[in-house]
Short mmCIF file of C-alpha atoms and ligand atoms in Angstrom, two decimals:
data_model
loop_
_atom_site.label_atom_id
_atom_site.label_comp_id
_atom_site.label_asym_id
_atom_site.label_seq_id
_atom_site.Cartn_x
_atom_site.Cartn_y
_atom_site.Cartn_z
CA MET A 7 15.01 21.27 -7.76
CA SER A 8 15.52 18.07 -6.08
CA THR A 9 12.51 15.42 -5.37
CA ILE A 10 10.72 15.44 -2.17
CA ARG A 11 9.24 11.91 -0.94
CA VAL A 12 6.62 11.92 1.30
CA ALA A 13 6.06 8.27 2.92
CA VAL A 14 2.65 7.11 4.21
CA ASP A 15 1.86 4.15 6.09
CA GLY A 16 0.17 2.66 7.45
CA PRO A 17 -2.73 -0.74 8.24
CA SER A 18 -5.38 -1.42 6.15
CA GLY A 19 -8.37 0.20 5.33
CA ALA A 20 -6.87 3.03 7.06
CA GLY A 21 -7.42 4.95 3.37
CA LYS A 22 -4.23 5.67 2.57
CA SER A 23 -4.64 4.98 -1.25
CA THR A 24 -7.33 7.23 -1.68
CA LEU A 25 -5.86 10.19 0.60
CA ALA A 26 -2.45 9.63 -1.01
CA ARG A 27 -3.72 10.04 -4.47
CA ALA A 28 -5.47 13.21 -3.92
CA ALA A 29 -2.92 14.55 -2.29
CA ALA A 30 -0.17 12.94 -4.80
CA ALA A 31 -2.99 14.66 -7.47
CA ALA A 32 -3.20 18.16 -5.13
CA LEU A 33 0.33 18.75 -5.15
CA GLY A 34 1.65 17.16 -8.72
CA PHE A 35 3.52 15.24 -6.97
CA LEU A 36 3.56 10.90 -8.14
CA TYR A 37 1.26 8.40 -6.31
CA VAL A 38 2.71 4.95 -5.39
CA ASP A 39 0.52 2.57 -4.81
CA THR A 40 3.33 -0.13 -3.49
CA GLY A 41 0.66 -2.86 -1.80
CA ALA A 42 -0.12 -3.20 -6.17
CA ILE A 43 3.35 -4.11 -6.16
CA TYR A 44 2.96 -7.27 -3.21
CA ARG A 45 -0.29 -7.93 -4.70
CA THR A 46 0.96 -8.56 -8.49
CA VAL A 47 3.75 -10.95 -6.63
CA GLY A 48 1.13 -12.71 -4.66
CA LEU A 49 -1.11 -13.23 -7.75
CA SER A 50 1.45 -14.59 -9.72
CA ALA A 51 2.53 -16.60 -6.88
CA ARG A 52 -1.23 -17.67 -6.51
CA ASP A 53 -1.16 -18.20 -11.34
CA GLN A 54 2.21 -20.23 -10.98
CA GLY A 55 0.06 -22.78 -7.78
CA VAL A 56 2.83 -21.45 -5.58
CA ASP A 57 2.68 -21.84 -2.23
CA PRO A 58 2.64 -18.03 -0.47
CA GLY A 59 4.42 -19.06 2.85
CA GLU A 60 7.25 -21.19 0.90
CA GLU A 61 9.79 -18.83 0.62
CA THR A 62 11.81 -21.32 -1.25
CA ALA A 63 9.18 -21.54 -3.87
CA VAL A 64 8.18 -17.95 -3.91
CA ALA A 65 11.68 -16.85 -4.32
CA ALA A 66 12.44 -19.84 -7.71
CA ILE A 67 9.08 -17.46 -9.59
CA LEU A 68 10.64 -14.11 -8.77
CA PRO A 69 13.41 -13.57 -11.68
CA PRO A 70 11.68 -13.67 -14.50
CA LEU A 71 9.08 -11.76 -13.23
CA ARG A 72 8.32 -8.46 -15.01
CA ILE A 73 6.46 -5.93 -13.05
CA GLU A 74 5.80 -2.47 -14.54
CA LEU A 75 3.94 0.74 -13.36
CA ARG A 76 2.28 2.13 -15.37
CA TYR A 77 0.43 5.97 -15.46
CA ASP A 78 -2.93 6.43 -17.51
CA GLU A 79 -3.87 9.39 -18.43
CA SER A 80 -5.87 10.68 -15.32
CA GLY A 81 -2.67 9.28 -13.40
CA GLN A 82 -4.44 6.09 -12.46
CA GLN A 83 -1.23 4.03 -11.47
CA ARG A 84 -1.55 0.18 -13.27
CA MET A 85 -0.26 -3.17 -12.61
CA PHE A 86 0.91 -4.87 -15.42
CA LEU A 87 2.55 -8.29 -14.64
CA ASN A 88 4.69 -9.52 -18.31
CA SER A 89 3.24 -7.04 -20.74
CA ARG A 90 -0.28 -8.60 -18.88
CA ASP A 91 -2.97 -5.40 -17.56
CA VAL A 92 -3.76 -7.41 -13.53
CA SER A 93 -5.20 -3.86 -11.68
CA GLU A 94 -8.24 -5.61 -11.31
CA GLU A 95 -7.41 -9.09 -10.67
CA ILE A 96 -4.94 -8.40 -7.94
CA ARG A 97 -7.77 -6.31 -6.12
CA LEU A 98 -10.16 -9.49 -5.29
CA PRO A 99 -9.49 -11.22 -1.35
CA GLU A 100 -8.36 -14.48 -2.17
CA ILE A 101 -5.02 -12.05 -3.70
CA SER A 102 -4.59 -10.12 -0.49
CA ARG A 103 -4.15 -13.05 1.38
CA TYR A 104 -1.68 -14.24 -1.00
CA ALA A 105 -0.11 -10.74 -0.70
CA SER A 106 -0.15 -10.24 3.02
CA ALA A 107 1.91 -13.91 2.70
CA VAL A 108 4.13 -13.16 0.17
CA SER A 109 5.00 -9.55 1.97
CA ALA A 110 5.96 -11.37 4.96
CA LEU A 111 8.80 -12.75 3.31
CA PRO A 112 12.60 -11.21 3.21
CA VAL A 113 13.33 -12.75 -0.15
CA VAL A 114 10.39 -10.55 -1.84
CA ARG A 115 10.61 -7.63 0.33
CA ASP A 116 14.36 -7.60 -0.55
CA PHE A 117 13.31 -7.54 -4.67
CA LEU A 118 11.43 -5.28 -5.06
CA MET A 119 13.02 -2.47 -2.86
CA GLU A 120 15.10 -1.09 -5.32
CA THR A 121 12.60 -0.81 -7.51
CA GLN A 122 10.34 1.35 -5.37
CA ARG A 123 13.99 2.94 -4.66
CA GLU A 124 14.12 4.34 -8.06
CA LEU A 125 10.23 5.40 -8.24
CA ALA A 126 11.43 8.00 -5.09
CA ARG A 127 15.19 8.93 -6.54
CA LYS A 128 13.13 10.07 -10.36
CA HIS A 129 10.12 11.93 -8.86
CA SER A 130 8.32 13.87 -6.51
CA VAL A 131 6.57 11.24 -4.59
CA ILE A 132 3.39 9.99 -2.39
CA MET A 133 4.69 6.21 -1.47
CA ASP A 134 1.83 4.41 0.97
CA GLY A 135 3.00 1.72 2.30
CA ARG A 136 3.22 -0.41 5.64
CA ASP A 137 7.05 -0.07 5.86
CA ILE A 138 7.93 3.46 3.60
CA GLY A 139 9.61 5.67 6.10
CA THR A 140 10.58 2.70 7.99
CA VAL A 141 12.65 0.81 5.32
CA VAL A 142 12.70 2.11 1.96
CA LEU A 143 13.25 5.76 2.60
CA PRO A 144 13.98 5.62 5.97
CA ASP A 145 15.42 9.53 4.85
CA ALA A 146 11.69 10.69 3.40
CA GLU A 147 11.20 14.45 4.23
CA VAL A 148 7.72 14.22 4.98
CA LYS A 149 6.94 11.01 6.83
CA VAL A 150 3.01 9.98 8.07
CA PHE A 151 1.48 7.20 10.00
CA LEU A 152 -2.50 6.98 9.28
CA THR A 153 -4.61 5.34 10.79
CA ALA A 154 -7.95 4.77 11.58
CA SER A 155 -10.18 2.17 14.56
CA ALA A 156 -10.85 -2.00 12.92
CA LYS A 157 -13.80 -0.59 13.57
CA VAL A 158 -14.12 2.14 11.93
CA ARG A 159 -12.41 0.78 9.19
CA ALA A 160 -14.49 -2.00 8.36
CA GLU A 161 -17.58 0.13 8.32
CA ARG A 162 -15.38 1.85 5.72
CA ARG A 163 -14.62 -1.43 3.68
CA CYS A 164 -18.10 -2.86 4.41
CA ARG A 165 -19.68 0.76 2.57
CA GLU A 166 -17.24 -0.01 -0.58
CA LEU A 167 -17.65 -3.62 -0.83
CA GLU A 168 -21.99 -2.96 -0.41
CA GLU A 169 -21.31 0.06 -3.55
CA ARG A 170 -19.69 -2.53 -5.25
CA GLY A 171 -22.44 -4.99 -5.58
CA THR A 172 -20.71 -7.62 -3.65
CA PRO A 173 -21.89 -6.88 -0.05
CA GLN A 174 -19.48 -8.91 2.56
CA PRO A 175 -21.33 -9.52 6.87
CA PHE A 176 -19.77 -7.02 8.78
CA ALA A 177 -18.89 -9.32 11.34
CA GLU A 178 -16.44 -10.47 8.71
CA VAL A 179 -14.76 -7.65 6.81
CA LEU A 180 -13.81 -6.91 10.43
CA GLN A 181 -12.00 -10.46 11.61
CA ASP A 182 -10.65 -10.50 8.64
CA ILE A 183 -8.97 -6.70 8.86
CA GLU A 184 -8.18 -7.63 12.22
CA ASP A 185 -6.07 -10.55 10.92
CA ARG A 186 -4.96 -8.79 8.98
CA ASP A 187 -3.95 -6.41 11.36
CA PHE A 188 -2.12 -8.85 13.47
CA ARG A 189 0.22 -10.62 10.47
CA ASP A 190 1.24 -7.15 9.17
CA THR A 191 2.60 -5.84 12.80
CA HIS A 192 4.24 -9.41 13.83
CA ARG A 193 5.74 -10.30 10.79
CA GLU A 194 9.34 -10.58 11.55
CA ALA A 195 10.28 -8.80 8.01
CA ALA A 196 9.43 -4.68 8.01
CA PRO A 197 7.27 -5.41 10.54
CA LEU A 198 4.31 -2.54 10.27
CA ARG A 199 5.30 0.07 12.80
CA GLN A 200 5.69 3.91 13.46
CA ALA A 201 8.50 5.71 12.27
CA GLU A 202 9.70 7.88 15.16
CA ASP A 203 9.89 10.73 13.25
CA ALA A 204 6.14 10.28 11.86
CA VAL A 205 3.13 12.36 12.28
CA LEU A 206 0.21 11.09 13.07
CA LEU A 207 -2.80 10.91 11.49
CA ASP A 208 -5.95 8.94 12.60
CA THR A 209 -9.04 9.44 10.71
CA SER A 210 -11.53 7.83 13.07
CA ALA A 211 -13.25 10.78 13.30
CA LEU A 212 -12.87 12.56 10.06
CA ASP A 213 -14.58 12.48 7.33
CA PHE A 214 -12.70 12.63 3.33
CA GLN A 215 -12.72 16.23 3.16
CA GLN A 216 -11.15 16.65 6.71
CA SER A 217 -8.37 13.40 6.24
CA LEU A 218 -7.47 15.15 3.13
CA GLU A 219 -6.95 18.31 4.47
CA ALA A 220 -5.34 16.75 7.30
CA LEU A 221 -3.23 15.26 5.50
CA LEU A 222 -1.60 18.08 2.53
CA ARG A 223 -1.08 20.03 6.10
CA ILE A 224 1.47 18.33 7.23
CA ILE A 225 3.08 17.77 3.83
CA ARG A 226 3.20 21.50 3.50
CA GLU A 227 4.36 22.18 7.03
CA ARG A 228 6.66 19.41 7.03
CA MET A 229 7.69 21.23 2.95
CA VAL A 230 8.73 24.55 4.19
CA LEU A 231 10.41 23.16 7.35
O1 LIG B 5 -1.96 -1.84 0.80
P1 LIG B 5 -2.73 -3.23 0.00
O2 LIG B 5 -3.21 -3.87 1.53
O3 LIG B 5 -3.16 -3.46 -0.63
O4 LIG B 5 -1.48 -4.18 0.32
C1 LIG B 5 -1.76 -5.70 0.36
C2 LIG B 5 -0.21 -6.42 0.98
O5 LIG B 5 0.49 -5.71 0.85
C3 LIG B 5 -0.68 -6.12 2.71
O6 LIG B 5 -0.71 -7.31 2.95
C4 LIG B 5 0.81 -5.36 3.02
C5 LIG B 5 1.45 -6.10 2.01
N1 LIG B 5 1.93 -5.22 2.10
C6 LIG B 5 3.93 -4.35 2.13
O7 LIG B 5 3.79 -5.09 3.20
N2 LIG B 5 4.62 -3.94 2.54
C7 LIG B 5 3.91 -2.83 1.17
N3 LIG B 5 5.30 -1.43 1.46
C8 LIG B 5 3.16 -2.28 1.19
C9 LIG B 5 2.39 -4.29 1.10
#
């Protein structure tokens, strides 16, 4: 049987990773969080003291990088950088900024393209990112553009930060989300945009369970077409 490819794109904080992971578990597909791969490159730039906006400097650190995705017993994706587990470190706010900057560089996007495509050739996947339906897997069987208003995304993020014991003021979180949205949608290389054949799923008024059901419905409908 050939593999099924589900592309889930959308802005940061829309709940893509939680929803895509849960949908992948329900369907028995591999979940691939491509943001984590960009974050790993961002971390490497930070560790090596490289300006993440300098294309030539970033290009120089790419060839020796060994970036691996591994899956633990519970199916959770873990990121390894040169054999070091960096799964927690890449979630630091500072690394979000590095990831956003390096992801705007064509040299980085080209470097990571084959890794992402290779995963989708070997497994049925739900891959989440910004350009999966438009650039990485333009022939994906299912494409979903998952979004929510900036205000709702900031509220969700604030709750998450509070639960983690690292609360941040709402205004700051909202500003951060708006800045990242702007950078991700205005960059020249593979900007965030909805693919023409993607189904729009706005979760602003939905809770987690409702969002998951809606996502699974979209995927199942497309799979039987
Ligand atoms: O989804 P995330 O917030 O973990 O992604 C981190 C950064 O990487 C974000 O600024 C957007 C970028 N990214 C990208 O450009 N293309 C992808 N396919 C995934 C993430």
